[in-house]
Amino acid sequence: HVQLVESGGGSVQAGGSLRLSCAASGYTYSRKCMGWFRQAPGKEREGVARISDSGGTSYADSVKGRFTISRDNAKNTVYLQMNTLKPEDTAMYYCAAYSGSNGYCVSQPGAYNGWGQGTQVTVS
């Protein structure tokens, strides 16, 4: 069982930056793959970025070049640096984890079995 706690959300003007953090605890094997997802009102939850325990990353096309996911395994923390924010980035952002398969992490939210409570990001 893994516990995840997000922080760092807030309100920012378009073009600004925020850094989200996700503190993880619990069974290490269950959080080899870490991902950030977001959900805007009336929309489905979508993958933003994911990172494997070896540091391999993948991003949604909509955030490539603007967002950077990273992890500090010593601190059991995953980060999402968000730059050049746009109003369409407004959403609740969630951190999630799962064990992965052979070092590969998928983008589908249904594969992730550990979720944080979310942190709101509002861009105006």
C-alpha atoms as one frame of an Amber mdcrd trajectory, in Angstrom:
protein
   0.000   0.000   0.000   1.360   3.407  -0.947   0.461   6.825   0.419   0.876
   9.955  -1.697   0.540  13.590  -0.647   0.662  16.386  -3.208   1.541  20.009
  -2.550   2.518  23.122  -4.460  -0.652  23.993  -6.303  -2.051  27.497  -6.445
  -3.158  30.339  -8.654  -0.828  31.887 -11.202  -1.058  34.146 -14.206  -0.566
  32.797 -17.697   3.123  32.447 -18.465   3.991  31.789 -14.850   5.442  28.722
 -13.165   4.593  26.325 -10.380   6.320  23.273  -8.950   4.226  20.446  -7.619
   5.608  17.937  -5.144   4.406  14.461  -4.284   5.672  12.848  -1.087   5.413
   9.062  -1.176   5.494   6.460   1.550   4.665   2.791   1.802   5.722  -0.270
  -0.174   8.545   0.777  -2.521   7.700  -1.808  -5.194   4.243  -0.283  -5.576
   5.654   3.058  -6.666   8.231   2.182  -9.276   6.164   4.142 -11.789   5.066
   7.612 -10.724   2.774   9.808 -12.716   1.063  13.160 -12.670  -2.495  13.350
 -13.923  -4.978  16.191 -14.126  -8.702  16.566 -14.319 -10.592  19.697 -15.252
 -14.319  20.102 -14.464 -16.415  18.128 -16.904 -13.411  16.391 -18.441 -11.816
  12.992 -18.066  -8.661  12.503 -16.059  -5.648  12.685 -18.346  -2.015  11.776
 -18.007   0.424  14.677 -17.882   3.793  13.051 -17.254   5.253   9.843 -15.857
   8.611   8.640 -14.665  10.053   5.196 -14.003  12.280   4.281 -11.084  15.261
   4.419 -13.454  14.383   7.968 -14.488  12.766   7.372 -17.857  10.153  10.038
 -18.590   7.216  10.572 -20.901   4.933  13.557 -21.429   1.580  14.417 -22.910
   1.956  16.363 -26.150   0.152  19.328 -24.600   2.881  19.846 -21.983   6.048
  18.808 -23.811   8.708  21.473 -23.553   6.881  23.222 -20.688   6.626  20.622
 -17.911   9.381  18.510 -16.381   8.861  15.510 -14.141  11.631  14.365 -11.829
  12.068  12.189  -8.791  14.354  12.152  -5.799  14.336   8.559  -4.594  16.326
   9.453  -1.477  13.555  11.836  -0.457  10.741   9.630  -1.795   9.444  12.641
  -3.682   8.334  13.265  -7.247   8.175  16.749  -8.716   6.395  18.387 -11.609
   7.958  21.666 -12.701   5.415  23.567 -14.759   6.584  26.528 -16.806   4.844
  28.808 -19.298   1.503  27.889 -17.813  -1.627  28.388 -19.881  -5.270  28.783
 -18.823  -5.956  25.349 -20.298  -3.590  23.865 -17.711  -6.150  24.726 -15.029
  -7.173  21.490 -13.300  -6.860  19.375 -10.213  -3.495  17.656 -10.387  -3.018
  14.198  -8.940   0.059  12.155  -8.195  -0.229   8.415  -8.752   1.882   5.295
  -8.496   2.012   1.662  -9.558   4.562  -1.092  -9.898   4.992  -0.969 -13.670
   6.202  -3.808 -15.882   9.837  -4.438 -16.849  10.647  -0.796 -16.183   7.933
   0.480 -18.519   5.240   2.828 -17.209   1.923   3.274 -19.015  -0.158   6.423
 -19.279  -3.590   4.969 -18.522  -4.928   6.133 -15.151  -6.554   2.742 -14.567
  -3.149   1.104 -14.236  -2.241   3.237 -11.244  -3.421   1.923  -7.890  -2.108
   4.580  -5.530  -3.471   8.119  -5.714  -3.014  11.340  -3.788  -5.807  13.703
  -2.826  -4.931  16.227  -5.512  -3.776  19.832  -5.598  -5.546  22.587  -7.514
  -3.756  24.566 -10.212  -5.511  27.636 -11.577  -4.059  29.682 -14.425  -5.707
  32.957 -15.391
